[in-house]
Amino acid sequence: MQKVWLLKSTCEKQGSQKRLILTMQVEEYLNDIAEREGTVHLTLIDPASQSPEAAAEIAKAAVAGGTDAILIGGSTGAGGVALDQTLIKIKEQVDVPTILFPGNAGGVSTHADAIFFMSLLNSRDINYITTNQVMGAPIVYKSGIEPISMAYIISEPGGTVGWVGDAKLIPRNKPELAAAYSLAGKYMGMHYTYLEAGSGADRPITPETIGAVKHVLGDNKLIVGGGIRDGKTAKICADAGADMIVTGTIVEETDDVKKKIEEIVSAIKK
Ligand code: 1GP
């Protein structure tokens, strides 16, 4: 089935009410895929890891492999000109949504379609819980990019983002702690929950933790990322309750992005 998705801003420029009716906002687009296809696949591209042109080639191959949207962000060096140029080049090559996954307020760019507007709930540092959000919110407001509210929770091993975000890492064998944080995020009105093991983690979030979190979230969507490198692992996470799977490191490591993404996507879709 063709994915009907068109930017609201594009529609407004066209001034067409009819097109507006056909428009899906990014959150609705993701939720729709989760319902129809079982699981969403998101490809994470860090603007600090390659040139904007190389990032655009990765995005194009990932979309050819079946990814549903491109996440753009990173913990260090992922803002400014590199971020803007990466988004511009990616948008020249693909028509799936581009979603910011910011490490701080510097990770906001007006060139994206949406932003995971997230709070790192298990940080010890107020900067990652509310202060960066306060700094970034006016930019999001003025740009018109779509904010998608999200609870961000980092589990062991946590990687760079765990260190940068000063996270009180959820122990791998304590699913009830991850569930309690997720429930708190849901009760505070966050639509999405992202369980993060850290980019390049040697192991992903456990199925027990994913299952415990999804159990309390109910219809709220659960994103799982960090350390997912093959279709089999992605399927274990999806079967445990993940509505969306994020992979990033594999597109930096593989020689054949399209084939690798196809492997993951075919394992997690109905
Ligand atoms: C990192 O969860 C994402 O924020 C992706 O992790 O790079 O290990 O795929 P990987």
mmCIF file of C-alpha atoms and ligand atoms in Angstrom:
data_model
loop_
_atom_site.group_PDB
_atom_site.id
_atom_site.type_symbol
_atom_site.label_atom_id
_atom_site.label_comp_id
_atom_site.label_asym_id
_atom_site.label_seq_id
_atom_site.Cartn_x
_atom_site.Cartn_y
_atom_site.Cartn_z
ATOM 1 C CA MET A 1 0.000 0.000 0.000
ATOM 2 C CA GLN A 2 1.293 3.419 -0.897
ATOM 3 C CA LYS A 3 2.125 5.548 2.105
ATOM 4 C CA VAL A 4 0.155 8.760 1.872
ATOM 5 C CA TRP A 5 2.161 11.401 3.572
ATOM 6 C CA LEU A 6 2.566 15.014 2.780
ATOM 7 C CA LEU A 7 3.959 17.783 4.876
ATOM 8 C CA LYS A 8 1.407 20.111 6.411
ATOM 9 C CA SER A 9 3.628 23.055 5.571
ATOM 10 C CA THR A 10 3.693 21.937 1.941
ATOM 11 C CA CYS A 11 -0.076 21.747 1.905
ATOM 12 C CA GLU A 12 -0.430 25.160 3.435
ATOM 13 C CA LYS A 13 1.852 26.597 0.776
ATOM 14 C CA GLN A 14 -0.351 24.977 -1.848
ATOM 15 C CA GLY A 15 -3.403 26.471 -0.142
ATOM 16 C CA SER A 16 -5.484 23.428 -0.956
ATOM 17 C CA GLN A 17 -8.092 22.266 1.542
ATOM 18 C CA LYS A 18 -8.502 18.998 -0.320
ATOM 19 C CA ARG A 19 -4.816 18.175 -0.023
ATOM 20 C CA LEU A 20 -4.949 19.107 3.660
ATOM 21 C CA ILE A 21 -7.583 16.448 4.246
ATOM 22 C CA LEU A 22 -5.221 13.872 2.716
ATOM 23 C CA THR A 23 -2.350 15.084 4.821
ATOM 24 C CA MET A 24 -0.944 13.019 7.623
ATOM 25 C CA GLN A 25 1.103 14.524 10.356
ATOM 26 C CA VAL A 26 4.235 12.541 11.126
ATOM 27 C CA GLU A 27 2.961 11.059 14.395
ATOM 28 C CA GLU A 28 -0.211 9.881 12.692
ATOM 29 C CA TYR A 29 1.864 8.458 9.829
ATOM 30 C CA LEU A 30 4.027 6.436 12.246
ATOM 31 C CA ASN A 31 1.051 5.239 14.278
ATOM 32 C CA ASP A 32 -0.734 4.192 11.113
ATOM 33 C CA ILE A 33 2.229 2.081 9.984
ATOM 34 C CA ALA A 34 2.511 0.525 13.458
ATOM 35 C CA GLU A 35 -1.144 -0.500 13.273
ATOM 36 C CA ARG A 36 -1.119 -1.740 9.678
ATOM 37 C CA GLU A 37 2.345 -3.281 9.398
ATOM 38 C CA GLY A 38 2.989 -4.339 13.001
ATOM 39 C CA THR A 39 6.242 -2.472 13.517
ATOM 40 C CA VAL A 40 7.810 0.754 12.263
ATOM 41 C CA HIS A 41 11.460 0.905 11.234
ATOM 42 C CA LEU A 42 13.423 4.113 11.763
ATOM 43 C CA THR A 43 16.941 4.700 10.434
ATOM 44 C CA LEU A 44 19.100 6.949 12.599
ATOM 45 C CA ILE A 45 21.708 9.094 10.877
ATOM 46 C CA ASP A 46 24.206 11.079 12.930
ATOM 47 C CA PRO A 47 25.208 14.268 11.048
ATOM 48 C CA ALA A 48 28.609 14.118 12.753
ATOM 49 C CA SER A 49 29.476 10.747 11.210
ATOM 50 C CA GLN A 50 29.665 11.560 7.485
ATOM 51 C CA SER A 51 29.254 14.334 4.922
ATOM 52 C CA PRO A 52 25.740 15.592 4.113
ATOM 53 C CA GLU A 53 26.012 13.986 0.660
ATOM 54 C CA ALA A 54 27.019 10.627 2.137
ATOM 55 C CA ALA A 55 24.165 10.892 4.667
ATOM 56 C CA ALA A 56 21.717 11.466 1.815
ATOM 57 C CA GLU A 57 22.991 8.353 0.000
ATOM 58 C CA ILE A 58 22.518 6.306 3.193
ATOM 59 C CA ALA A 59 18.989 7.673 3.594
ATOM 60 C CA LYS A 60 18.129 6.885 -0.027
ATOM 61 C CA ALA A 61 19.379 3.296 0.312
ATOM 62 C CA ALA A 62 17.568 2.880 3.650
ATOM 63 C CA VAL A 63 14.285 4.002 2.108
ATOM 64 C CA ALA A 64 14.866 1.617 -0.810
ATOM 65 C CA GLY A 65 15.327 -1.089 1.834
ATOM 66 C CA GLY A 66 11.966 -0.244 3.400
ATOM 67 C CA THR A 67 12.683 2.111 6.295
ATOM 68 C CA ASP A 68 9.693 4.271 7.239
ATOM 69 C CA ALA A 69 11.372 7.514 8.351
ATOM 70 C CA ILE A 70 14.799 9.024 8.944
ATOM 71 C CA LEU A 71 15.897 10.102 12.418
ATOM 72 C CA ILE A 72 18.632 12.722 12.505
ATOM 73 C CA GLY A 73 20.671 13.454 15.596
ATOM 74 C CA GLY A 74 23.502 12.508 17.890
ATOM 75 C CA SER A 75 25.003 13.175 21.278
ATOM 76 C CA THR A 76 28.057 15.173 20.194
ATOM 77 C CA GLY A 77 28.756 17.474 17.242
ATOM 78 C CA ALA A 78 25.345 16.874 15.644
ATOM 79 C CA GLY A 79 24.085 20.458 15.358
ATOM 80 C CA GLY A 80 24.646 23.648 13.394
ATOM 81 C CA VAL A 81 25.599 23.726 9.719
ATOM 82 C CA ALA A 82 26.275 19.968 9.571
ATOM 83 C CA LEU A 83 22.743 19.257 10.808
ATOM 84 C CA ASP A 84 21.069 21.744 8.452
ATOM 85 C CA GLN A 85 23.043 20.619 5.405
ATOM 86 C CA THR A 86 22.468 16.954 6.196
ATOM 87 C CA LEU A 87 18.721 17.533 6.380
ATOM 88 C CA ILE A 88 18.681 19.542 3.158
ATOM 89 C CA LYS A 89 20.581 16.860 1.258
ATOM 90 C CA ILE A 90 18.484 14.021 2.707
ATOM 91 C CA LYS A 91 15.255 15.773 1.772
ATOM 92 C CA GLU A 92 16.497 16.099 -1.806
ATOM 93 C CA GLN A 93 16.805 12.309 -1.971
ATOM 94 C CA VAL A 94 13.878 10.864 0.026
ATOM 95 C CA ASP A 95 10.241 11.675 0.655
ATOM 96 C CA VAL A 96 9.706 9.842 3.937
ATOM 97 C CA PRO A 97 9.517 12.069 7.047
ATOM 98 C CA THR A 98 12.686 13.427 8.622
ATOM 99 C CA ILE A 99 12.524 13.510 12.406
ATOM 100 C CA LEU A 100 14.977 15.257 14.710
ATOM 101 C CA PHE A 101 16.392 13.158 17.529
ATOM 102 C CA PRO A 102 18.255 15.936 19.357
ATOM 103 C CA GLY A 103 20.971 15.545 21.963
ATOM 104 C CA ASN A 104 20.276 19.060 23.228
ATOM 105 C CA ALA A 105 18.684 22.360 22.101
ATOM 106 C CA GLY A 106 21.416 22.637 19.445
ATOM 107 C CA GLY A 107 19.899 19.631 17.718
ATOM 108 C CA VAL A 108 16.858 21.601 16.524
ATOM 109 C CA SER A 109 16.736 22.443 12.820
ATOM 110 C CA THR A 110 13.940 24.135 10.935
ATOM 111 C CA HIS A 111 14.641 21.874 7.929
ATOM 112 C CA ALA A 112 13.139 18.772 9.571
ATOM 113 C CA ASP A 113 9.520 17.665 9.390
ATOM 114 C CA ALA A 114 9.158 16.706 13.049
ATOM 115 C CA ILE A 115 11.061 16.425 16.288
ATOM 116 C CA PHE A 116 11.038 13.860 19.042
ATOM 117 C CA PHE A 117 10.406 16.424 21.769
ATOM 118 C CA MET A 118 11.814 14.375 24.563
ATOM 119 C CA SER A 119 12.770 14.466 28.194
ATOM 120 C CA LEU A 120 15.476 12.150 29.501
ATOM 121 C CA LEU A 121 13.439 11.021 32.485
ATOM 122 C CA ASN A 122 16.236 9.139 34.224
ATOM 123 C CA SER A 123 18.840 11.884 33.927
ATOM 124 C CA ARG A 124 20.398 13.353 37.082
ATOM 125 C CA ASP A 125 20.902 16.622 35.194
ATOM 126 C CA ILE A 126 18.000 19.059 34.909
ATOM 127 C CA ASN A 127 19.468 20.287 31.605
ATOM 128 C CA TYR A 128 18.380 17.014 29.961
ATOM 129 C CA ILE A 129 15.016 16.852 31.722
ATOM 130 C CA THR A 130 13.679 20.365 31.082
ATOM 131 C CA THR A 131 16.278 23.080 30.391
ATOM 132 C CA ASN A 132 17.235 22.108 26.821
ATOM 133 C CA GLN A 133 13.536 21.650 26.123
ATOM 134 C CA VAL A 134 12.844 25.227 27.279
ATOM 135 C CA MET A 135 15.660 26.536 25.050
ATOM 136 C CA GLY A 136 14.464 24.569 22.035
ATOM 137 C CA ALA A 137 10.701 25.017 22.368
ATOM 138 C CA PRO A 138 10.515 28.576 20.910
ATOM 139 C CA ILE A 139 12.485 27.446 17.849
ATOM 140 C CA VAL A 140 10.125 24.523 17.316
ATOM 141 C CA TYR A 141 7.136 26.856 17.765
ATOM 142 C CA LYS A 142 8.359 29.398 15.232
ATOM 143 C CA SER A 143 9.470 26.814 12.666
ATOM 144 C CA GLY A 144 6.206 24.917 12.562
ATOM 145 C CA ILE A 145 7.921 21.533 12.723
ATOM 146 C CA GLU A 146 5.802 18.931 14.442
ATOM 147 C CA PRO A 147 6.697 18.110 18.055
ATOM 148 C CA ILE A 148 6.103 14.495 19.079
ATOM 149 C CA SER A 149 6.191 14.225 22.863
ATOM 150 C CA MET A 150 8.402 11.437 24.098
ATOM 151 C CA ALA A 151 9.739 9.958 27.319
ATOM 152 C CA TYR A 152 13.373 8.981 26.817
ATOM 153 C CA ILE A 153 14.755 6.319 29.150
ATOM 154 C CA ILE A 154 18.298 4.969 29.006
ATOM 155 C CA SER A 155 19.169 1.472 30.134
ATOM 156 C CA GLU A 156 22.517 -0.230 30.643
ATOM 157 C CA PRO A 157 25.007 -0.099 28.987
ATOM 158 C CA GLY A 158 23.899 3.399 27.890
ATOM 159 C CA GLY A 159 26.898 4.297 25.733
ATOM 160 C CA THR A 160 27.799 7.876 24.897
ATOM 161 C CA VAL A 161 24.273 9.191 25.327
ATOM 162 C CA GLY A 162 24.111 7.700 28.830
ATOM 163 C CA TRP A 163 27.322 9.471 29.773
ATOM 164 C CA VAL A 164 26.459 12.789 28.127
ATOM 165 C CA GLY A 165 22.937 12.753 29.543
ATOM 166 C CA ASP A 166 24.173 11.781 33.024
ATOM 167 C CA ALA A 167 21.576 9.021 33.133
ATOM 168 C CA LYS A 168 20.956 6.889 36.180
ATOM 169 C CA LEU A 169 21.012 3.812 33.944
ATOM 170 C CA ILE A 170 18.198 1.280 34.327
ATOM 171 C CA PRO A 171 19.844 -2.067 35.230
ATOM 172 C CA ARG A 172 19.253 -4.685 32.526
ATOM 173 C CA ASN A 173 17.658 -7.051 35.059
ATOM 174 C CA LYS A 174 15.185 -4.486 36.454
ATOM 175 C CA PRO A 175 12.279 -4.301 33.996
ATOM 176 C CA GLU A 176 10.017 -2.971 36.743
ATOM 177 C CA LEU A 177 12.127 0.204 36.953
ATOM 178 C CA ALA A 178 11.838 0.782 33.202
ATOM 179 C CA ALA A 179 8.092 0.189 33.478
ATOM 180 C CA ALA A 180 7.767 2.679 36.341
ATOM 181 C CA TYR A 181 9.593 5.384 34.389
ATOM 182 C CA SER A 182 7.491 4.642 31.299
ATOM 183 C CA LEU A 183 4.284 4.830 33.278
ATOM 184 C CA ALA A 184 5.361 8.173 34.746
ATOM 185 C CA GLY A 185 5.998 9.473 31.222
ATOM 186 C CA LYS A 186 2.591 8.253 30.079
ATOM 187 C CA TYR A 187 0.851 9.869 33.052
ATOM 188 C CA MET A 188 2.656 13.127 32.266
ATOM 189 C CA GLY A 189 1.104 13.031 28.812
ATOM 190 C CA MET A 190 3.996 11.823 26.672
ATOM 191 C CA HIS A 191 2.744 9.928 23.619
ATOM 192 C CA TYR A 192 5.866 7.910 22.865
ATOM 193 C CA THR A 193 8.373 6.097 25.069
ATOM 194 C CA TYR A 194 11.899 5.411 23.800
ATOM 195 C CA LEU A 195 13.878 2.668 25.540
ATOM 196 C CA GLU A 196 17.525 3.278 24.698
ATOM 197 C CA ALA A 197 20.471 0.931 25.283
ATOM 198 C CA GLY A 198 22.905 3.403 23.702
ATOM 199 C CA SER A 199 24.167 3.589 20.150
ATOM 200 C CA GLY A 200 26.537 0.727 19.399
ATOM 201 C CA ALA A 201 25.545 -1.188 22.557
ATOM 202 C CA ASP A 202 26.832 -4.753 22.688
ATOM 203 C CA ARG A 203 23.315 -5.959 23.560
ATOM 204 C CA PRO A 204 19.868 -4.415 23.055
ATOM 205 C CA ILE A 205 17.174 -3.857 25.686
ATOM 206 C CA THR A 206 15.996 -7.229 27.036
ATOM 207 C CA PRO A 207 12.673 -8.721 25.863
ATOM 208 C CA GLU A 208 11.598 -8.819 29.526
ATOM 209 C CA THR A 209 12.047 -5.059 29.857
ATOM 210 C CA ILE A 210 10.363 -4.356 26.509
ATOM 211 C CA GLY A 211 7.419 -6.558 27.500
ATOM 212 C CA ALA A 212 7.050 -4.999 30.942
ATOM 213 C CA VAL A 213 7.082 -1.487 29.500
ATOM 214 C CA LYS A 214 4.636 -2.258 26.691
ATOM 215 C CA HIS A 215 2.312 -3.890 29.203
ATOM 216 C CA VAL A 216 1.923 -0.650 31.172
ATOM 217 C CA LEU A 217 1.936 1.612 28.099
ATOM 218 C CA GLY A 218 -1.045 -0.074 26.450
ATOM 219 C CA ASP A 219 -1.819 1.808 23.251
ATOM 220 C CA ASN A 220 0.990 4.345 23.747
ATOM 221 C CA LYS A 221 3.783 3.642 21.306
ATOM 222 C CA LEU A 222 7.092 2.104 22.375
ATOM 223 C CA ILE A 223 10.344 2.754 20.499
ATOM 224 C CA VAL A 224 13.366 0.516 21.114
ATOM 225 C CA GLY A 225 16.916 1.211 19.990
ATOM 226 C CA GLY A 226 20.565 0.584 20.681
ATOM 227 C CA GLY A 227 22.536 -2.520 19.738
ATOM 228 C CA ILE A 228 20.101 -3.955 17.165
ATOM 229 C CA ARG A 229 22.233 -5.243 14.280
ATOM 230 C CA ASP A 230 20.276 -8.015 12.541
ATOM 231 C CA GLY A 231 16.787 -9.159 11.637
ATOM 232 C CA LYS A 232 16.647 -11.855 14.291
ATOM 233 C CA THR A 233 17.383 -9.415 17.125
ATOM 234 C CA ALA A 234 14.975 -6.842 15.707
ATOM 235 C CA LYS A 235 12.226 -9.484 15.594
ATOM 236 C CA ILE A 236 12.838 -10.448 19.224
ATOM 237 C CA CYS A 237 12.367 -6.786 20.210
ATOM 238 C CA ALA A 238 9.274 -6.419 18.022
ATOM 239 C CA ASP A 239 7.729 -9.646 19.310
ATOM 240 C CA ALA A 240 8.386 -8.510 22.884
ATOM 241 C CA GLY A 241 6.296 -5.370 22.312
ATOM 242 C CA ALA A 242 8.302 -2.717 20.458
ATOM 243 C CA ASP A 243 6.110 -0.681 18.105
ATOM 244 C CA MET A 244 9.130 0.938 16.467
ATOM 245 C CA ILE A 245 12.709 -0.244 16.011
ATOM 246 C CA VAL A 246 15.603 2.184 15.570
ATOM 247 C CA THR A 247 18.876 1.180 13.955
ATOM 248 C CA GLY A 248 21.801 3.510 13.421
ATOM 249 C CA THR A 249 25.225 1.897 13.695
ATOM 250 C CA ILE A 250 24.512 -0.769 11.079
ATOM 251 C CA VAL A 251 24.084 1.770 8.282
ATOM 252 C CA GLU A 252 27.478 3.228 9.156
ATOM 253 C CA GLU A 253 29.123 -0.219 9.188
ATOM 254 C CA THR A 254 27.592 -2.063 6.256
ATOM 255 C CA ASP A 255 28.686 -1.943 2.624
ATOM 256 C CA ASP A 256 25.109 -2.539 1.469
ATOM 257 C CA VAL A 257 22.637 -0.336 3.353
ATOM 258 C CA LYS A 258 19.623 -1.366 1.274
ATOM 259 C CA LYS A 259 20.212 -5.080 1.864
ATOM 260 C CA LYS A 260 20.824 -4.645 5.599
ATOM 261 C CA ILE A 261 17.697 -2.541 6.087
ATOM 262 C CA GLU A 262 15.687 -5.043 4.035
ATOM 263 C CA GLU A 263 16.853 -7.783 6.413
ATOM 264 C CA ILE A 264 15.620 -5.839 9.457
ATOM 265 C CA VAL A 265 12.404 -4.582 7.882
ATOM 266 C CA SER A 266 11.345 -7.972 6.530
ATOM 267 C CA ALA A 267 11.862 -9.463 10.012
ATOM 268 C CA ILE A 268 9.623 -6.971 11.836
ATOM 269 C CA LYS A 269 6.775 -6.274 9.411
ATOM 270 C CA LYS A 270 3.573 -8.336 9.213
HETATM 271 C C1 1GP B 1 20.825 5.211 19.252
HETATM 272 O O1 1GP B 1 19.080 3.681 19.562
HETATM 273 C C2 1GP B 1 19.821 4.332 18.594
HETATM 274 O O2 1GP B 1 20.190 6.276 19.836
HETATM 275 C C3 1GP B 1 20.445 3.409 17.599
HETATM 276 O O3 1GP B 1 21.402 2.566 18.176
HETATM 277 O O4 1GP B 1 23.376 2.807 16.687
HETATM 278 O O5 1GP B 1 23.143 0.794 18.150
HETATM 279 O O6 1GP B 1 21.674 1.093 16.172
HETATM 280 P P1 1GP B 1 22.446 1.753 17.245
#
